[in-house]
Short mmCIF file of C-alpha atoms and ligand atoms in Angstrom, two decimals:
data_model
loop_
_atom_site.label_atom_id
_atom_site.label_comp_id
_atom_site.label_asym_id
_atom_site.label_seq_id
_atom_site.Cartn_x
_atom_site.Cartn_y
_atom_site.Cartn_z
CA PHE A 1 -106.53 214.81 -29.23
CA GLY A 2 -107.33 211.28 -30.03
CA PHE A 3 -107.99 211.39 -33.74
CA LYS A 4 -104.58 211.89 -35.30
CA GLY A 5 -103.15 209.10 -37.44
CA CYS A 6 -104.50 205.96 -39.12
CA GLN A 7 -104.67 207.81 -42.41
CA LYS A 8 -105.34 205.37 -45.24
CA ILE A 9 -103.31 206.52 -48.20
CA ARG A 10 -103.13 205.64 -51.88
CA GLY A 11 -101.22 206.44 -55.11
CA PRO A 12 -100.39 210.17 -55.08
CA GLN A 13 -100.32 210.42 -51.29
CA ILE A 14 -97.95 207.48 -51.09
CA ARG A 15 -95.77 209.09 -53.76
CA ASN A 16 -95.60 212.38 -51.84
CA LEU A 17 -94.81 210.61 -48.58
CA LEU A 18 -92.01 208.55 -50.13
CA ALA A 19 -90.61 211.65 -51.83
CA ALA A 20 -90.29 213.28 -48.40
CA LYS A 21 -88.33 210.40 -46.88
CA ASP A 22 -84.80 209.25 -47.55
CA PHE A 23 -84.74 206.28 -45.17
CA ILE A 24 -87.26 203.48 -45.41
CA LEU A 25 -87.22 200.97 -42.54
CA PHE A 26 -89.02 197.71 -43.30
CA ASP A 27 -90.11 195.16 -40.77
CA CYS A 28 -89.78 191.75 -42.47
CA ASP A 29 -92.34 189.13 -41.50
CA GLY A 30 -95.84 190.31 -42.42
CA VAL A 31 -94.53 193.20 -44.53
CA ILE A 32 -92.17 191.82 -47.14
CA TRP A 33 -92.63 188.10 -46.58
CA HIS A 34 -94.70 185.51 -44.79
CA GLY A 35 -92.23 182.89 -43.61
CA GLU A 36 -90.68 181.54 -46.81
CA LYS A 37 -92.93 183.36 -49.27
CA ALA A 38 -92.42 186.93 -50.49
CA ILE A 39 -95.50 189.12 -50.29
CA THR A 40 -96.80 189.82 -53.79
CA GLY A 41 -95.19 192.95 -55.19
CA ALA A 42 -92.64 193.32 -52.38
CA VAL A 43 -89.65 192.42 -54.57
CA LYS A 44 -90.62 195.10 -57.07
CA VAL A 45 -91.19 197.71 -54.36
CA VAL A 46 -87.85 197.14 -52.63
CA LYS A 47 -86.01 197.21 -55.96
CA ALA A 48 -87.74 200.42 -57.03
CA LEU A 49 -86.96 202.18 -53.74
CA ILE A 50 -83.30 201.20 -53.93
CA GLN A 51 -83.13 202.28 -57.59
CA ARG A 52 -84.61 205.65 -56.62
CA GLY A 53 -81.70 206.17 -54.24
CA LYS A 54 -83.58 205.57 -51.00
CA ASN A 55 -81.72 204.08 -48.09
CA VAL A 56 -83.63 200.89 -47.40
CA VAL A 57 -83.01 198.92 -44.20
CA PHE A 58 -84.67 195.86 -42.73
CA VAL A 59 -85.45 195.72 -39.04
CA THR A 60 -86.49 192.28 -37.85
CA ASN A 61 -87.07 190.87 -34.39
CA ASN A 62 -86.41 187.39 -35.69
CA SER A 63 -83.24 186.31 -33.87
CA THR A 64 -82.96 182.83 -35.34
CA ARG A 65 -80.50 183.64 -38.16
CA PRO A 66 -77.20 185.45 -38.49
CA ARG A 67 -77.19 188.25 -41.03
CA GLU A 68 -75.52 186.28 -43.81
CA ASN A 69 -78.44 183.83 -43.69
CA TYR A 70 -80.80 186.76 -44.19
CA VAL A 71 -78.86 187.78 -47.30
CA LEU A 72 -79.38 184.23 -48.62
CA LYS A 73 -83.06 184.34 -47.72
CA PHE A 74 -83.56 187.70 -49.43
CA CYS A 75 -81.85 186.29 -52.52
CA ARG A 76 -83.87 183.08 -52.46
CA LEU A 77 -87.12 185.05 -52.35
CA GLY A 78 -86.05 187.30 -55.25
CA PHE A 79 -84.70 190.34 -53.36
CA THR A 80 -81.37 190.11 -55.18
CA ASP A 81 -80.05 193.60 -54.40
CA VAL A 82 -80.22 193.48 -50.58
CA MET A 83 -76.85 193.61 -48.87
CA LEU A 84 -75.63 192.58 -45.45
CA GLU A 85 -75.25 196.22 -44.36
CA GLN A 86 -78.98 196.78 -44.82
CA ILE A 87 -80.00 194.07 -42.36
CA PHE A 88 -80.62 194.81 -38.70
CA SER A 89 -81.84 191.71 -36.89
CA SER A 90 -82.31 191.35 -33.15
CA SER A 91 -79.51 188.74 -33.19
CA TYR A 92 -77.02 191.12 -34.85
CA CYS A 93 -78.04 194.04 -32.62
CA SER A 94 -77.72 191.81 -29.52
CA ALA A 95 -74.14 191.05 -30.54
CA LEU A 96 -73.46 194.78 -30.99
CA TYR A 97 -74.94 195.52 -27.58
CA LEU A 98 -72.83 192.89 -25.84
CA ARG A 99 -69.65 193.90 -27.66
CA ASP A 100 -69.92 197.69 -27.89
CA VAL A 101 -72.32 198.82 -25.16
CA ILE A 102 -71.59 196.61 -22.18
CA LYS A 103 -68.20 195.46 -23.55
CA ILE A 104 -68.69 192.05 -22.05
CA CYS A 105 -65.72 190.23 -20.53
CA GLY A 106 -66.82 186.67 -19.89
CA GLN A 107 -69.32 184.29 -21.42
CA VAL A 108 -72.94 184.64 -22.45
CA PHE A 109 -75.54 182.03 -21.59
CA VAL A 110 -77.87 181.92 -24.57
CA ILE A 111 -81.41 180.65 -24.73
CA GLY A 112 -81.94 180.71 -28.49
CA CYS A 113 -81.30 179.04 -31.81
CA ASP A 114 -77.86 178.19 -33.22
CA GLY A 115 -78.11 181.23 -35.51
CA LEU A 116 -78.13 183.56 -32.53
CA ARG A 117 -75.08 181.88 -31.03
CA ARG A 118 -73.35 182.10 -34.43
CA GLU A 119 -73.98 185.83 -34.66
CA LEU A 120 -72.42 186.34 -31.22
CA GLN A 121 -69.43 184.19 -32.11
CA GLU A 122 -68.83 186.30 -35.23
CA ALA A 123 -68.64 189.35 -32.99
CA GLY A 124 -66.04 187.53 -30.88
CA ILE A 125 -68.38 186.93 -27.94
CA PRO A 126 -67.96 183.56 -26.22
CA CYS A 127 -71.09 181.59 -25.41
CA VAL A 128 -71.46 178.78 -22.90
CA GLU A 129 -71.41 175.46 -24.76
CA GLU A 130 -74.67 173.55 -24.63
CA ALA A 131 -73.98 169.83 -24.61
CA ASP A 132 -76.35 168.55 -21.97
CA ASP A 133 -77.55 165.07 -21.55
CA PRO A 134 -81.31 165.42 -22.12
CA ASN A 135 -81.97 163.51 -18.91
CA ALA A 136 -79.74 165.73 -16.78
CA THR A 137 -81.21 167.91 -14.05
CA ILE A 138 -79.91 171.16 -12.62
CA TYR A 139 -78.07 169.12 -9.96
CA ASP A 140 -76.06 167.24 -12.58
CA CYS A 141 -74.51 170.19 -14.34
CA ALA A 142 -71.71 172.50 -13.45
CA LEU A 143 -72.50 176.18 -13.83
CA ALA A 144 -69.88 178.15 -15.73
CA PRO A 145 -68.12 180.58 -13.38
CA ASP A 146 -67.73 183.50 -15.79
CA VAL A 147 -71.22 184.04 -17.20
CA LYS A 148 -71.69 187.81 -17.41
CA ALA A 149 -74.92 187.89 -19.41
CA VAL A 150 -78.03 185.82 -20.09
CA LEU A 151 -79.52 186.44 -23.53
CA VAL A 152 -83.01 185.13 -24.28
CA GLY A 153 -84.21 184.74 -27.85
CA HIS A 154 -86.49 182.47 -29.80
CA ASP A 155 -85.62 178.89 -28.89
CA ASP A 156 -87.36 175.98 -30.56
CA LYS A 157 -85.35 173.54 -28.43
CA LEU A 158 -86.13 175.12 -25.10
CA THR A 159 -85.83 172.81 -22.12
CA PHE A 160 -86.66 173.19 -18.48
CA LEU A 161 -82.96 172.74 -17.75
CA LYS A 162 -82.06 175.79 -19.85
CA LEU A 163 -84.58 177.89 -17.92
CA ALA A 164 -83.21 176.53 -14.65
CA LYS A 165 -79.62 177.36 -15.57
CA ALA A 166 -80.54 180.84 -16.78
CA SER A 167 -82.39 181.44 -13.50
CA CYS A 168 -79.26 180.43 -11.56
CA TYR A 169 -77.01 182.76 -13.55
CA LEU A 170 -79.44 185.64 -13.05
CA ARG A 171 -79.04 185.33 -9.26
CA ASP A 172 -75.80 187.25 -9.77
CA PRO A 173 -76.79 190.94 -9.92
CA ASP A 174 -73.71 191.60 -12.12
CA CYS A 175 -74.99 189.17 -14.73
CA VAL A 176 -76.76 191.27 -17.40
CA PHE A 177 -80.25 190.11 -18.45
CA LEU A 178 -81.02 190.68 -22.15
CA ALA A 179 -83.89 189.72 -24.44
CA THR A 180 -83.52 189.77 -28.22
CA ASP A 181 -87.17 190.85 -28.39
CA THR A 182 -90.39 190.50 -26.44
CA ASP A 183 -92.72 189.43 -29.23
CA PRO A 184 -95.53 187.45 -27.55
CA TRP A 185 -96.27 185.02 -30.42
CA HIS A 186 -95.91 184.62 -34.16
CA PRO A 187 -98.51 183.62 -36.71
CA LEU A 188 -98.05 180.43 -38.73
CA SER A 189 -100.16 179.25 -41.63
CA GLY A 190 -103.35 177.37 -40.90
CA GLY A 191 -104.21 179.46 -37.85
CA ARG A 192 -101.39 178.06 -35.72
CA ILE A 193 -99.02 180.20 -33.72
CA LEU A 194 -95.60 179.92 -32.12
CA PRO A 195 -94.89 181.42 -28.69
CA GLY A 196 -92.31 184.18 -29.13
CA SER A 197 -89.24 185.18 -27.11
CA GLY A 198 -91.45 187.43 -25.02
CA SER A 199 -93.06 184.39 -23.45
CA LEU A 200 -89.66 182.89 -22.53
CA THR A 201 -88.42 186.24 -21.26
CA ALA A 202 -91.53 186.53 -19.09
CA ALA A 203 -90.81 183.13 -17.53
CA LEU A 204 -87.29 184.24 -16.57
CA GLU A 205 -88.45 187.63 -15.37
CA VAL A 206 -90.76 185.89 -12.93
CA ALA A 207 -88.11 183.39 -11.87
CA SER A 208 -85.44 186.06 -11.33
CA GLY A 209 -87.56 188.96 -10.11
CA ARG A 210 -85.69 191.08 -12.67
CA LYS A 211 -86.58 192.89 -15.89
CA ALA A 212 -84.75 192.12 -19.12
CA THR A 213 -83.19 194.84 -21.24
CA VAL A 214 -84.84 194.52 -24.64
CA ILE A 215 -82.72 194.81 -27.79
CA GLY A 216 -85.32 194.47 -30.57
CA LYS A 217 -88.36 196.55 -31.49
CA PRO A 218 -89.98 198.45 -29.78
CA SER A 219 -86.73 199.37 -27.99
CA ARG A 220 -84.81 202.27 -29.52
CA PHE A 221 -81.54 200.34 -29.62
CA MET A 222 -82.02 198.99 -33.15
CA PHE A 223 -82.48 202.54 -34.42
CA GLU A 224 -79.29 203.55 -32.62
CA CYS A 225 -77.50 200.72 -34.45
CA ILE A 226 -78.82 202.04 -37.78
CA SER A 227 -77.87 205.62 -36.92
CA SER A 228 -74.36 204.60 -35.98
CA GLN A 229 -73.82 202.67 -39.23
CA PHE A 230 -75.27 205.15 -41.71
CA SER A 231 -74.30 208.79 -41.74
CA GLY A 232 -76.86 211.54 -41.49
CA VAL A 233 -79.87 209.54 -40.32
CA ASP A 234 -82.51 212.12 -39.46
CA PRO A 235 -85.63 210.68 -37.77
CA SER A 236 -87.85 213.17 -39.59
CA GLN A 237 -86.62 211.72 -42.91
CA CYS A 238 -87.42 208.12 -41.92
CA LEU A 239 -90.51 206.00 -42.47
CA MET A 240 -90.99 202.82 -40.43
CA ILE A 241 -93.23 200.27 -42.13
CA GLY A 242 -94.53 197.33 -40.11
CA ASP A 243 -97.45 195.02 -39.47
CA ARG A 244 -97.61 194.94 -35.67
CA LEU A 245 -98.83 197.92 -33.66
CA GLU A 246 -97.23 196.90 -30.35
CA THR A 247 -93.77 196.38 -31.83
CA ASP A 248 -93.34 198.28 -35.09
CA MET A 249 -95.55 201.32 -34.57
CA LEU A 250 -94.35 201.71 -30.99
CA PHE A 251 -90.75 201.39 -32.20
CA GLY A 252 -91.35 204.16 -34.73
CA SER A 253 -92.98 206.37 -32.08
CA ASN A 254 -90.17 205.69 -29.61
CA CYS A 255 -87.61 206.76 -32.20
CA GLY A 256 -89.51 209.79 -33.52
CA LEU A 257 -90.19 208.27 -36.96
CA ASP A 258 -93.29 208.48 -39.14
CA THR A 259 -94.99 205.10 -39.14
CA MET A 260 -96.98 203.09 -41.64
CA LEU A 261 -99.07 200.01 -40.89
CA THR A 262 -99.49 197.47 -43.66
CA LEU A 263 -102.45 195.15 -43.35
CA THR A 264 -100.72 192.01 -44.65
CA GLY A 265 -99.66 190.86 -41.18
CA VAL A 266 -100.69 190.62 -37.55
CA SER A 267 -102.56 193.85 -36.74
CA GLN A 268 -105.90 194.93 -38.15
CA PHE A 269 -107.07 198.42 -39.12
CA GLU A 270 -109.78 198.29 -36.42
CA GLU A 271 -107.17 197.70 -33.68
CA ALA A 272 -105.26 200.75 -34.87
CA GLN A 273 -108.46 202.79 -34.75
CA GLU A 274 -109.17 201.55 -31.23
CA TYR A 275 -105.79 202.79 -30.07
CA ARG A 276 -106.39 206.06 -31.87
CA ASN A 277 -109.75 206.53 -30.17
CA SER A 278 -108.47 205.49 -26.75
CA GLU A 279 -108.51 208.04 -23.95
CA GLN A 280 -105.24 206.62 -22.58
CA THR A 281 -102.49 208.82 -23.98
CA ALA A 282 -99.99 205.93 -23.85
CA ASP A 283 -102.13 204.05 -26.38
CA HIS A 284 -101.47 206.73 -28.98
CA SER A 285 -97.90 205.49 -29.39
CA PHE A 286 -99.34 202.40 -31.11
CA VAL A 287 -101.22 204.44 -33.71
CA PRO A 288 -99.70 204.42 -37.19
CA ASP A 289 -99.49 207.73 -39.01
CA TYR A 290 -100.42 205.98 -42.28
CA VAL A 291 -102.09 202.73 -43.31
CA VAL A 292 -101.88 200.78 -46.57
CA ASP A 293 -103.43 197.43 -47.48
CA THR A 294 -100.07 196.14 -48.71
CA ILE A 295 -96.73 197.64 -49.70
CA ALA A 296 -97.63 196.52 -53.23
CA ASP A 297 -99.75 199.71 -53.22
CA PHE A 298 -96.45 201.57 -53.67
CA ILE A 299 -96.18 200.23 -57.23
CA ALA A 300 -99.03 202.41 -58.48
CA ALA A 301 -97.39 205.38 -56.77
CA PHE A 302 -94.16 204.80 -58.71
CA GLU A 303 -95.95 204.39 -62.01
CA GLU A 304 -97.94 207.60 -61.95
N1 PLP B 401 -89.07 185.95 -34.14
C1 PLP B 401 -89.43 184.79 -34.72
C2 PLP B 401 -88.89 183.52 -34.17
C3 PLP B 401 -90.31 184.78 -35.81
O1 PLP B 401 -90.66 183.61 -36.36
C4 PLP B 401 -90.80 186.01 -36.30
C5 PLP B 401 -91.71 186.05 -37.43
O2 PLP B 401 -91.93 185.08 -38.12
C6 PLP B 401 -90.40 187.19 -35.68
C7 PLP B 401 -89.54 187.13 -34.61
C8 PLP B 401 -90.89 188.52 -36.11
O3 PLP B 401 -90.14 188.99 -37.18
P1 PLP B 401 -90.39 190.43 -37.77
O4 PLP B 401 -89.87 191.43 -36.77
O5 PLP B 401 -89.60 190.43 -39.05
O6 PLP B 401 -91.85 190.56 -38.00
CA1 CA B 402 -93.60 191.78 -38.49
#
């Protein structure tokens, strides 16, 4: 039955939904901020939810910062009561995966920003040092002998040499292949976009003939991280709020959570309806249960 979901809700319906949930999972970009600017009303909404005793967590695929930088960013944008323990980024969850799931012994070759490497280092995971001469080729560099994982994240200093080295390490079937996330692209202001980690991961999947294990949304792993750090997380008591159908809504569906699409980000209401009306059952995992124009719509729900 293709017509479940995509329910646009307002004041009293939002209030009833929030009353039924004790865990609110927020995607970040497109839901609570756009880059360096908080979405209007988001500060008030997050504060009100926390004051009402809700467990609020943030689930972001952005791997470019360690968690303490997110705390600073939240503060800078006015979210002064957000704590480190509430932040689940694909960089932090990648470190947890390497340390606690595969219990890596050896080094990680990272394609990513310094923030990702810093998060791994804080978890005690050694990364291969990157100090290449920009004119070097794959012939000029020694490959580290003990690389046990390649981790691909967002890298704004990507070079062909990094891709070449990662491809070499992935020849070893015992070298684990991880992606922080597989987001295809990210919106910037003025209609520009940035290619996301998904595009870099795709390049290495082709080069290696292998498939990366994905840490971030829509993979369930981030929810497992949340469940292991908070007691009594019951999927039926959780609401996942996001702006991208193919990451956030699918993540919610994969984890058995109710989902809400907010229209302040990437995906449009019409795209959600198309998935809802699709005859392909797999498409229904992208359909949000609920839709709001913006999370600022929660404010009216609190005030009634
Ligand atoms: N990764 C990068 C590099 C980004 O710039 C963004 C959004 O700006 C994201 C991931 C997506 O973040 P989120 O999951 O918070 O929407
Ligand atoms: Ca988002």
